[in-house]
mmCIF file of C-alpha atoms and ligand atoms in Angstrom:
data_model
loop_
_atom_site.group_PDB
_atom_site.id
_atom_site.type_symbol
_atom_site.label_atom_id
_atom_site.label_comp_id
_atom_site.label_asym_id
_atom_site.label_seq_id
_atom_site.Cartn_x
_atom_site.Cartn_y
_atom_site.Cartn_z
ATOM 1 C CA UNK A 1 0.000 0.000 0.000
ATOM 2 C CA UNK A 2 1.299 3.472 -0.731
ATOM 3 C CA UNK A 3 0.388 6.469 1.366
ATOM 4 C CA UNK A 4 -1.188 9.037 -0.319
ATOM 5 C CA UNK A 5 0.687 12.662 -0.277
ATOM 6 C CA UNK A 6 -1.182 15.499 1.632
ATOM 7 C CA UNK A 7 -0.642 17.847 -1.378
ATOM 8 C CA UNK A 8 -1.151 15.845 -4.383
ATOM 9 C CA UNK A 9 -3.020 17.364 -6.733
ATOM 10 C CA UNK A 10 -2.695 21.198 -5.033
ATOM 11 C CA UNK A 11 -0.463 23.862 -6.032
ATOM 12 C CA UNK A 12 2.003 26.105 -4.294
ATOM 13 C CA UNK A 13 3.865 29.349 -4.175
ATOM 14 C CA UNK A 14 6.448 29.914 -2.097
ATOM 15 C CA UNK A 15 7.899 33.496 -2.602
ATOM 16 C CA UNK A 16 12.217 33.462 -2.885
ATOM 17 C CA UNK A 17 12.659 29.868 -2.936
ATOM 18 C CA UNK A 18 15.698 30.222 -4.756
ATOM 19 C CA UNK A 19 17.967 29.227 -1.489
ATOM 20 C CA UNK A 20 17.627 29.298 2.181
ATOM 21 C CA UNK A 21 14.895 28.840 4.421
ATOM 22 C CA UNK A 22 12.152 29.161 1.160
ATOM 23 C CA UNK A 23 14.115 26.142 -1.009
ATOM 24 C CA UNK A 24 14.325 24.059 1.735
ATOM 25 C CA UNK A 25 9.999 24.930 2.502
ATOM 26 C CA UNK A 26 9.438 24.485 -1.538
ATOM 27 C CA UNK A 27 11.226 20.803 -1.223
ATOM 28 C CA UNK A 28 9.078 19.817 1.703
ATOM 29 C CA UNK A 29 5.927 20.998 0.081
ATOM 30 C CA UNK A 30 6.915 18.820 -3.247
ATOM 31 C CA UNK A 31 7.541 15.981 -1.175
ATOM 32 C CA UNK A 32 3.997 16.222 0.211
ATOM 33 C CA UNK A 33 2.814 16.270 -3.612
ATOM 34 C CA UNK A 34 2.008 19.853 -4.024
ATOM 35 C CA UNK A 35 3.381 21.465 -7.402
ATOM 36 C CA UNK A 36 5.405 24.499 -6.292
ATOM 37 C CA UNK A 37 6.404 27.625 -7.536
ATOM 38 C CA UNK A 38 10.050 28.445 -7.364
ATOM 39 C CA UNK A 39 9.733 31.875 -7.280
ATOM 40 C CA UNK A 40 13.348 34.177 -7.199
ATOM 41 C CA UNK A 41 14.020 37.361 -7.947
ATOM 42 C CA UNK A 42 17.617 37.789 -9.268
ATOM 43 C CA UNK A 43 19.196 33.789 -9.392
ATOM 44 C CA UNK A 44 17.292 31.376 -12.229
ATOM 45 C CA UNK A 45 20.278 29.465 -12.083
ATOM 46 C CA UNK A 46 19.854 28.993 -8.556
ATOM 47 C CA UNK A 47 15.828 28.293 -9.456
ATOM 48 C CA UNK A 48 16.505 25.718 -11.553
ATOM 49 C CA UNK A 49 18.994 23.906 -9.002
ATOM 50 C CA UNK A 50 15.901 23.499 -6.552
ATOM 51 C CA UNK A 51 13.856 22.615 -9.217
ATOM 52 C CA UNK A 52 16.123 19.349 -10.207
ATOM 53 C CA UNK A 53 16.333 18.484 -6.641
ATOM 54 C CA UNK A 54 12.404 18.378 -6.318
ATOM 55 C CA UNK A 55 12.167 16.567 -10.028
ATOM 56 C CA UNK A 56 14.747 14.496 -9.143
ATOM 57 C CA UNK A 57 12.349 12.525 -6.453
ATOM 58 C CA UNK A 58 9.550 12.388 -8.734
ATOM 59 C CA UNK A 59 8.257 16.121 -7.347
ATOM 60 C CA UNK A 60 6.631 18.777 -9.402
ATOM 61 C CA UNK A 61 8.108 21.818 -9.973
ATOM 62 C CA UNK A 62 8.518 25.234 -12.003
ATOM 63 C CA UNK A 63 10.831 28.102 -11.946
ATOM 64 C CA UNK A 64 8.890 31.950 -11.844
ATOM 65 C CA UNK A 65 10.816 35.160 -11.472
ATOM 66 C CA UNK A 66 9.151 38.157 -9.427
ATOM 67 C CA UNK A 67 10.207 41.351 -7.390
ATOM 68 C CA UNK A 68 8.196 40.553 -4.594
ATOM 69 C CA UNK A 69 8.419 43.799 -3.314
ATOM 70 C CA UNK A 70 7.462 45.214 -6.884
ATOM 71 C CA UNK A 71 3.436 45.051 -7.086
ATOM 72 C CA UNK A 72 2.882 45.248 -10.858
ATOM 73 C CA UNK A 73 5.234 42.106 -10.623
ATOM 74 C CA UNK A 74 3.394 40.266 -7.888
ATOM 75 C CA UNK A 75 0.449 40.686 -10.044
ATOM 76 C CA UNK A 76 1.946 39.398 -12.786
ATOM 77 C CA UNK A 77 3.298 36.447 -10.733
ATOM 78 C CA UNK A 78 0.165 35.002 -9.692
ATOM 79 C CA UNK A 79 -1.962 35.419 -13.133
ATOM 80 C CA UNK A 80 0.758 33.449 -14.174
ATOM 81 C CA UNK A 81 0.567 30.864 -11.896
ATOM 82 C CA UNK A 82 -3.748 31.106 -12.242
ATOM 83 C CA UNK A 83 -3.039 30.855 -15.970
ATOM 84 C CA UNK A 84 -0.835 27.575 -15.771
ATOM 85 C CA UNK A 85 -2.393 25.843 -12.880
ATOM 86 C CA UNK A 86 -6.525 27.250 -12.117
ATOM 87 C CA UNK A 87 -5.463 27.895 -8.644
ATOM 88 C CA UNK A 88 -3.329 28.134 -5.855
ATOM 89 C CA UNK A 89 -4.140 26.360 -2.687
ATOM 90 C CA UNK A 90 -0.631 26.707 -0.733
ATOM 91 C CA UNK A 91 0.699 30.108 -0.412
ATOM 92 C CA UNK A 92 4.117 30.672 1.806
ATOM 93 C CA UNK A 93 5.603 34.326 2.118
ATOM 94 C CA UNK A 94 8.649 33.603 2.298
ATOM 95 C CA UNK A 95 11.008 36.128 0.912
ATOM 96 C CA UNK A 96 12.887 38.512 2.477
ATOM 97 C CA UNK A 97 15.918 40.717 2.486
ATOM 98 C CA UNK A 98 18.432 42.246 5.816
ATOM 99 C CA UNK A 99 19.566 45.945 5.639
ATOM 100 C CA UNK A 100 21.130 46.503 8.852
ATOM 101 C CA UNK A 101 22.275 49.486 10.837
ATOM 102 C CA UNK A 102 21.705 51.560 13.545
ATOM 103 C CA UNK A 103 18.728 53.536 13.909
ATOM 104 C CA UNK A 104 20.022 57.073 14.422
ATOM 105 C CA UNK A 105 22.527 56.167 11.200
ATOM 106 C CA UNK A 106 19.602 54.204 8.734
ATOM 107 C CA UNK A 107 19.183 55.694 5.339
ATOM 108 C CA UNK A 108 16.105 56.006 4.724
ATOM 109 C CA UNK A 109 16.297 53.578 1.105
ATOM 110 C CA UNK A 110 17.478 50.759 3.841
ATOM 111 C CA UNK A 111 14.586 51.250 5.833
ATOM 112 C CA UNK A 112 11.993 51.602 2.883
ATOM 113 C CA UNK A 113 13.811 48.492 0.559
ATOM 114 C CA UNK A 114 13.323 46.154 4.362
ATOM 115 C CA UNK A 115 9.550 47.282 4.476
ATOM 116 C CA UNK A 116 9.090 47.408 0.822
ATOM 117 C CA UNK A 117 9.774 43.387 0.643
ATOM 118 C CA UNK A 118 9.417 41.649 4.207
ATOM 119 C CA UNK A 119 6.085 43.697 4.612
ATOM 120 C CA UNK A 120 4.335 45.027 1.387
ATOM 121 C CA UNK A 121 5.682 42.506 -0.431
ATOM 122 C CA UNK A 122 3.623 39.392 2.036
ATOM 123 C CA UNK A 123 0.768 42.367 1.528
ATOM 124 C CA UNK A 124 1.250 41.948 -2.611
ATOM 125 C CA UNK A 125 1.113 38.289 -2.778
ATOM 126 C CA UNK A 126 -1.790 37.653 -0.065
ATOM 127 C CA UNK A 127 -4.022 40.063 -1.836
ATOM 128 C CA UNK A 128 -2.872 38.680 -4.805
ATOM 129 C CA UNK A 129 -4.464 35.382 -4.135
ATOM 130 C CA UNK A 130 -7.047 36.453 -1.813
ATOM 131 C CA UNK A 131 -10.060 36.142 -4.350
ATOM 132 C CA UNK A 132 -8.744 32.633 -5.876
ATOM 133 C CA UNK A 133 -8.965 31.558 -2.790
ATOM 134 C CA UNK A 134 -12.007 32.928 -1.368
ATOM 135 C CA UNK A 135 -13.821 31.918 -4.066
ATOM 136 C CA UNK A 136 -12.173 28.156 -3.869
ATOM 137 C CA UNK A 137 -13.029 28.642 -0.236
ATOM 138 C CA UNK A 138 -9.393 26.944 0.605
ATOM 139 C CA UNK A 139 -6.354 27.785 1.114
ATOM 140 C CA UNK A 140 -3.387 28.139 3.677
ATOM 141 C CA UNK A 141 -0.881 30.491 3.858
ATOM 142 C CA UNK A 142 2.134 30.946 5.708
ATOM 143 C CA UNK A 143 4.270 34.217 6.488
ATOM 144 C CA UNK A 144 7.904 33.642 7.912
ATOM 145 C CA UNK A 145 7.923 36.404 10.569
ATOM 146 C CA UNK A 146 11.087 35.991 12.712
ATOM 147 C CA UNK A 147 11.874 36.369 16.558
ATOM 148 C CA UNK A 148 13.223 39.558 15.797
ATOM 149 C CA UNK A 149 9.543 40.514 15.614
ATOM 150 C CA UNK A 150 8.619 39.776 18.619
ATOM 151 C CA UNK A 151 11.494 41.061 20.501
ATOM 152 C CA UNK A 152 13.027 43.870 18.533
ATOM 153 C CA UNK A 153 16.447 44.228 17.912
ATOM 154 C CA UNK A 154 19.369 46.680 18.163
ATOM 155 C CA UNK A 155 21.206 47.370 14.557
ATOM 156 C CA UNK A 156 17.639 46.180 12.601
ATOM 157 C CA UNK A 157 14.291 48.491 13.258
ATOM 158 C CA UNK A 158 13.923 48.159 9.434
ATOM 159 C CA UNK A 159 13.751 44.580 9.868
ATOM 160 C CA UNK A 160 12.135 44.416 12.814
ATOM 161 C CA UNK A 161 9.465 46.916 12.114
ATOM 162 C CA UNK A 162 8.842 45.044 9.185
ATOM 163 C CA UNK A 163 8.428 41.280 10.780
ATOM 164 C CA UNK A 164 6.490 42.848 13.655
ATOM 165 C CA UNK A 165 4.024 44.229 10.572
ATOM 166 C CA UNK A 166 3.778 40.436 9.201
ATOM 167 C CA UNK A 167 2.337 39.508 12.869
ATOM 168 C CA UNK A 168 0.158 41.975 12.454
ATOM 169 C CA UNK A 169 -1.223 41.019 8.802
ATOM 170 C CA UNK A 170 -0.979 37.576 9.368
ATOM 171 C CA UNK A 171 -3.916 38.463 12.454
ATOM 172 C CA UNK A 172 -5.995 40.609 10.533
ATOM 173 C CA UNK A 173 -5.681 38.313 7.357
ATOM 174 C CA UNK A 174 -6.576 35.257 9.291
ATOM 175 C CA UNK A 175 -9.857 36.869 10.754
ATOM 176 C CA UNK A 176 -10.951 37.975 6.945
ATOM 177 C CA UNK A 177 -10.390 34.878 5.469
ATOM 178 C CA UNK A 178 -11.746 32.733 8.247
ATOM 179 C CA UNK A 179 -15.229 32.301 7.244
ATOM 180 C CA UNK A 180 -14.078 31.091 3.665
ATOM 181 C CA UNK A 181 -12.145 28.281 4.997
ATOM 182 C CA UNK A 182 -8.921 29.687 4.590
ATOM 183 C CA UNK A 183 -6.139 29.440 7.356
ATOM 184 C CA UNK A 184 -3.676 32.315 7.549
ATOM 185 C CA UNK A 185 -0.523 31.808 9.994
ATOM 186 C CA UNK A 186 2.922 32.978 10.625
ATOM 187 C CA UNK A 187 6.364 30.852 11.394
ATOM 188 C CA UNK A 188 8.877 32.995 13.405
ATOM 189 C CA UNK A 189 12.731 31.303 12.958
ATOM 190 C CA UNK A 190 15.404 32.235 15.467
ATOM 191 C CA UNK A 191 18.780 31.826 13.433
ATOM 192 C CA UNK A 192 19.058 29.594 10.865
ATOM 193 C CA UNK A 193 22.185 29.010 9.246
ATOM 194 C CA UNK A 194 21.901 30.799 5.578
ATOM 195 C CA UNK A 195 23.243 32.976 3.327
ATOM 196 C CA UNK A 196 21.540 35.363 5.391
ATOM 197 C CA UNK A 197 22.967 35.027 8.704
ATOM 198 C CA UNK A 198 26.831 33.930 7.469
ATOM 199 C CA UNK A 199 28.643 36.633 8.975
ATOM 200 C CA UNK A 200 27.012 36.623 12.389
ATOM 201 C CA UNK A 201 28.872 35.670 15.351
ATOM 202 C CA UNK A 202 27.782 32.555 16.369
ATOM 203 C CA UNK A 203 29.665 31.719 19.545
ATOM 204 C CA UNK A 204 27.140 34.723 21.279
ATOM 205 C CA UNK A 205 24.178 33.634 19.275
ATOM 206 C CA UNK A 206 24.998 30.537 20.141
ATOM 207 C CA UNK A 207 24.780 31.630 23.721
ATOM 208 C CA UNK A 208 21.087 32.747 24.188
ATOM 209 C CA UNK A 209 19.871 29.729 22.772
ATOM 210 C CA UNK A 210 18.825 26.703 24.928
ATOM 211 C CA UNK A 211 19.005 24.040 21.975
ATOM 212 C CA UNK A 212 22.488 24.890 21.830
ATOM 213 C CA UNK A 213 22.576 24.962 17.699
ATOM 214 C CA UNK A 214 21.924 27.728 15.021
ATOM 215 C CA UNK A 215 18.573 26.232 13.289
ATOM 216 C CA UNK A 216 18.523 24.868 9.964
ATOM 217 C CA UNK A 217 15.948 25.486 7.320
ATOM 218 C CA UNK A 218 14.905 22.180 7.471
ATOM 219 C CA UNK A 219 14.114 23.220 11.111
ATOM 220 C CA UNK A 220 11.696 25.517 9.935
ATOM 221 C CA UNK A 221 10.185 23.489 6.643
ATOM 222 C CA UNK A 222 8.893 21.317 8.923
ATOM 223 C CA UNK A 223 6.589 24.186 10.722
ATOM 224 C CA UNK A 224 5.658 25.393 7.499
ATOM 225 C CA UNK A 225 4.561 22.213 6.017
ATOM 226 C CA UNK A 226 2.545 21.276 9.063
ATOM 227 C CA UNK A 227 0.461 24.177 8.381
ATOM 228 C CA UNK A 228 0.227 23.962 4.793
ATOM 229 C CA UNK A 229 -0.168 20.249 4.664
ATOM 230 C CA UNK A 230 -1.734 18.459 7.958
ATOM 231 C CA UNK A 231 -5.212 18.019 7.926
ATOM 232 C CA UNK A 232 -4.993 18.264 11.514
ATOM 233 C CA UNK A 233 -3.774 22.149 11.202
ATOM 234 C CA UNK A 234 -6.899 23.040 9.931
ATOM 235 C CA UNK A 235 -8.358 24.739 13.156
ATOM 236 C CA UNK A 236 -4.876 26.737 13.588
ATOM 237 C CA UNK A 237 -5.365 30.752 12.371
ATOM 238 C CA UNK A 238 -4.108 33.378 13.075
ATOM 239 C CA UNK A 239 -1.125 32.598 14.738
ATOM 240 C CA UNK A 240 2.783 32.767 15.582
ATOM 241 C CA UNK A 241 4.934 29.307 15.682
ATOM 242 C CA UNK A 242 8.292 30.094 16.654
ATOM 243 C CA UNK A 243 11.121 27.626 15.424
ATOM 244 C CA UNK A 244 14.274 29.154 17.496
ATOM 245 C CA UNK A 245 15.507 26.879 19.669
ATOM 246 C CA UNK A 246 13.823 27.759 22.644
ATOM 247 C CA UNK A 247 15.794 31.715 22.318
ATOM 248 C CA UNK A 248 12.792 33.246 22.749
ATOM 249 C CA UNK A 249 10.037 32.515 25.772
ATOM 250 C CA UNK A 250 6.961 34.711 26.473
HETATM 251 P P1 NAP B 301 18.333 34.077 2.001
HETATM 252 O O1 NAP B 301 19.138 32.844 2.167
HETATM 253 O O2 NAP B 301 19.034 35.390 1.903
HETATM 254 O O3 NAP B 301 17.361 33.872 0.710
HETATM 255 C C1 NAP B 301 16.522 34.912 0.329
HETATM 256 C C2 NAP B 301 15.605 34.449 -0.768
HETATM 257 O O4 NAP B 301 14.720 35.540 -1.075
HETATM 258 C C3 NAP B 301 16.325 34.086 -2.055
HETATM 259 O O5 NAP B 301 15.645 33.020 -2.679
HETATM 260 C C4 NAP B 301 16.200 35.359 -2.893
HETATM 261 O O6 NAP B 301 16.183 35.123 -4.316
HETATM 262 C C5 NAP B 301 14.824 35.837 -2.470
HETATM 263 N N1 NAP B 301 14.622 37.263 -2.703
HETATM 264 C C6 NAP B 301 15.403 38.311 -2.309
HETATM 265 N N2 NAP B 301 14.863 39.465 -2.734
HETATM 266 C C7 NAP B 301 13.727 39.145 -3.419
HETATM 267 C C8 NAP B 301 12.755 39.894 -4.114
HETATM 268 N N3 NAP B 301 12.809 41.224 -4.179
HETATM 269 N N4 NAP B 301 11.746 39.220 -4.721
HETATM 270 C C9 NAP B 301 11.677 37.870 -4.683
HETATM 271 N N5 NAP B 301 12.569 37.107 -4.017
HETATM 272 C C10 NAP B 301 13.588 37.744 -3.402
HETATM 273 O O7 NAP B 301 17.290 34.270 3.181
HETATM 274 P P2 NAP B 301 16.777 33.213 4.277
HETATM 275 O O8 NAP B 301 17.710 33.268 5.421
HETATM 276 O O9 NAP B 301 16.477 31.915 3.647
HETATM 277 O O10 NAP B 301 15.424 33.933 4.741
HETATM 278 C C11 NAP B 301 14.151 33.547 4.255
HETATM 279 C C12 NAP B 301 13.082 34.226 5.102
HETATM 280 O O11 NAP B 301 13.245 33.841 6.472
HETATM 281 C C13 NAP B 301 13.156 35.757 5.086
HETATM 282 O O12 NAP B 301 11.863 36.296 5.136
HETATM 283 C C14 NAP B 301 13.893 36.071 6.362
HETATM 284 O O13 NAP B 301 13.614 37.374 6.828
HETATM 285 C C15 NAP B 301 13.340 34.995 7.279
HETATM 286 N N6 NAP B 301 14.170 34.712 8.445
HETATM 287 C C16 NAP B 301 15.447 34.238 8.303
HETATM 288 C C17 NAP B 301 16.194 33.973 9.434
HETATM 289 C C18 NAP B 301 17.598 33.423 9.363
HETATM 290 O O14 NAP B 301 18.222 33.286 10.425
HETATM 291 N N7 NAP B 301 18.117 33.073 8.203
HETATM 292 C C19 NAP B 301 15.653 34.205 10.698
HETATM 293 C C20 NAP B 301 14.364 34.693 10.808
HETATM 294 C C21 NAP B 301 13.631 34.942 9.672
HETATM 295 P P3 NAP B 301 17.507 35.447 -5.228
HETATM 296 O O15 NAP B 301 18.491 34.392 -4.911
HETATM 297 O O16 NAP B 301 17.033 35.349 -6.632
HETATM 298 O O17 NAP B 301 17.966 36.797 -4.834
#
């Protein structure tokens, strides 16, 4: 007997799943079935690399390039997608850029670029598919928030500001969408290792968290597909699932 997949059949975005934390959510959501969307915005080489990898188990798979933080080409994105595939039942928000610096120093293009992706740019793409969705009356998606969100940090109010703002949306989004059967919910990682977090100092990261480990994107994947996949997830909206080692406890 084989075990049917929990996303056969369905289709998925996930926004800058070129590398990182995104590539490693679009391989788990092929595994479960789902054809996904390797969206990037600069890398098609790196596209296509994740898109072999998912092929290369028998998973479905397609390249799309978008500037998230770009409206016109969110729009664009997901009639494209519409076009190919009639709908989209998986959406993850998953792209994201770092500008840091210190407040009293920020230029005001690092602050707006931050916003511009990690918080219009989840605004874009959830709008975007808002009506396919209500009017399937299904869907789940997923915004990758981060601790930093929660907590604040020195050296990143851009980024900060920005993930707080997901939190936000992801709340108000989940209590629009409720009554069409659509789930809207937000993963918050700690630090993962990534291109993203390379040159931080790990031995005092390292420090402040109880798992004793940076977090892998693997680490936060398996969040992601839990909410986009499980049947059992269905009565979870609205909320924050942190994946950080334990580094952060309210
Ligand atoms: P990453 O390794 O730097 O990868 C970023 C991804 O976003 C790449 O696929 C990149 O595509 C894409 N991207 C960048 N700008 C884009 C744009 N304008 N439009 C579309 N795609 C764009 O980052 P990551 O560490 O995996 O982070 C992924 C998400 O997790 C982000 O939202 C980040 O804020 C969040 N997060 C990360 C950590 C961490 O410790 N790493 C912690 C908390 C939260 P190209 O390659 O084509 O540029």
């Amino acid at each position: 007997m084989t075990l049917s997949k929990l996303l056969e059949g369905q289709t998925a975005i996930v926004t800058g799943s070129s590398r990182g934390i995104g590539k490693a959510i679009a391989i788990s959501l092929a595994m479960e079935g789902a054809e996904v969307v390797i969206n990037y915005s600069s890398s098609l080489e790196n596209a296509n690399k994740v898109v072999s990898e998912i092929n290369s188990f028998g998973g479905k798979a397609y390249p799309l390039q978008a500037d998230i933080s770009n409206e016109n080409s969110v729009n664009e994105l997901i009639k494209t997608v519409l076009d190919k595939n009639n709908k989209i039942d998986v959406l993850v928000n998953n792209a994201g850029i770092t500008k840091d610096g210190l407040l009293m120093r920020m230029k005001t293009d690092d602050w707006q670029k931050v916003l511009d992706l990690n918080l219009s740019g989840v605004f874009y793409c959830t709008r975007a598919v808002s009506r396919q969705m209500l009017k399937q009356k299904k869907g789940r998606i997923i915004n990758i928030t981060s601790v930093v969100g929660l907590m604040g940090n020195p050296g990143q109010a851009n980024y900060s500001a920005a993930k707080a703002g997901v939190v936000g949306l992801t709340q108000s989004a989940a209590k629009e969408f409720a009554s069409r059967g659509i789930t809207v919910n937000a993963v918050a990682p700690g630090f993962i290792s990534t291109d993203m977090t390379k040159d931080l100092n790990s031995e005092a990261i390292l420090a402040a968290i109880p798992l004793g480990r940076l977090g892998e994107p693997e680490d936060v994947a398996g969040a992601v597909r839990f909410l986009a996949a499980e049947p059992s997830a269905a009565y979870i909206t609205g909320q924050t699932i942190q994946v950080d080692g334990g580094m952060v406890m309210s």
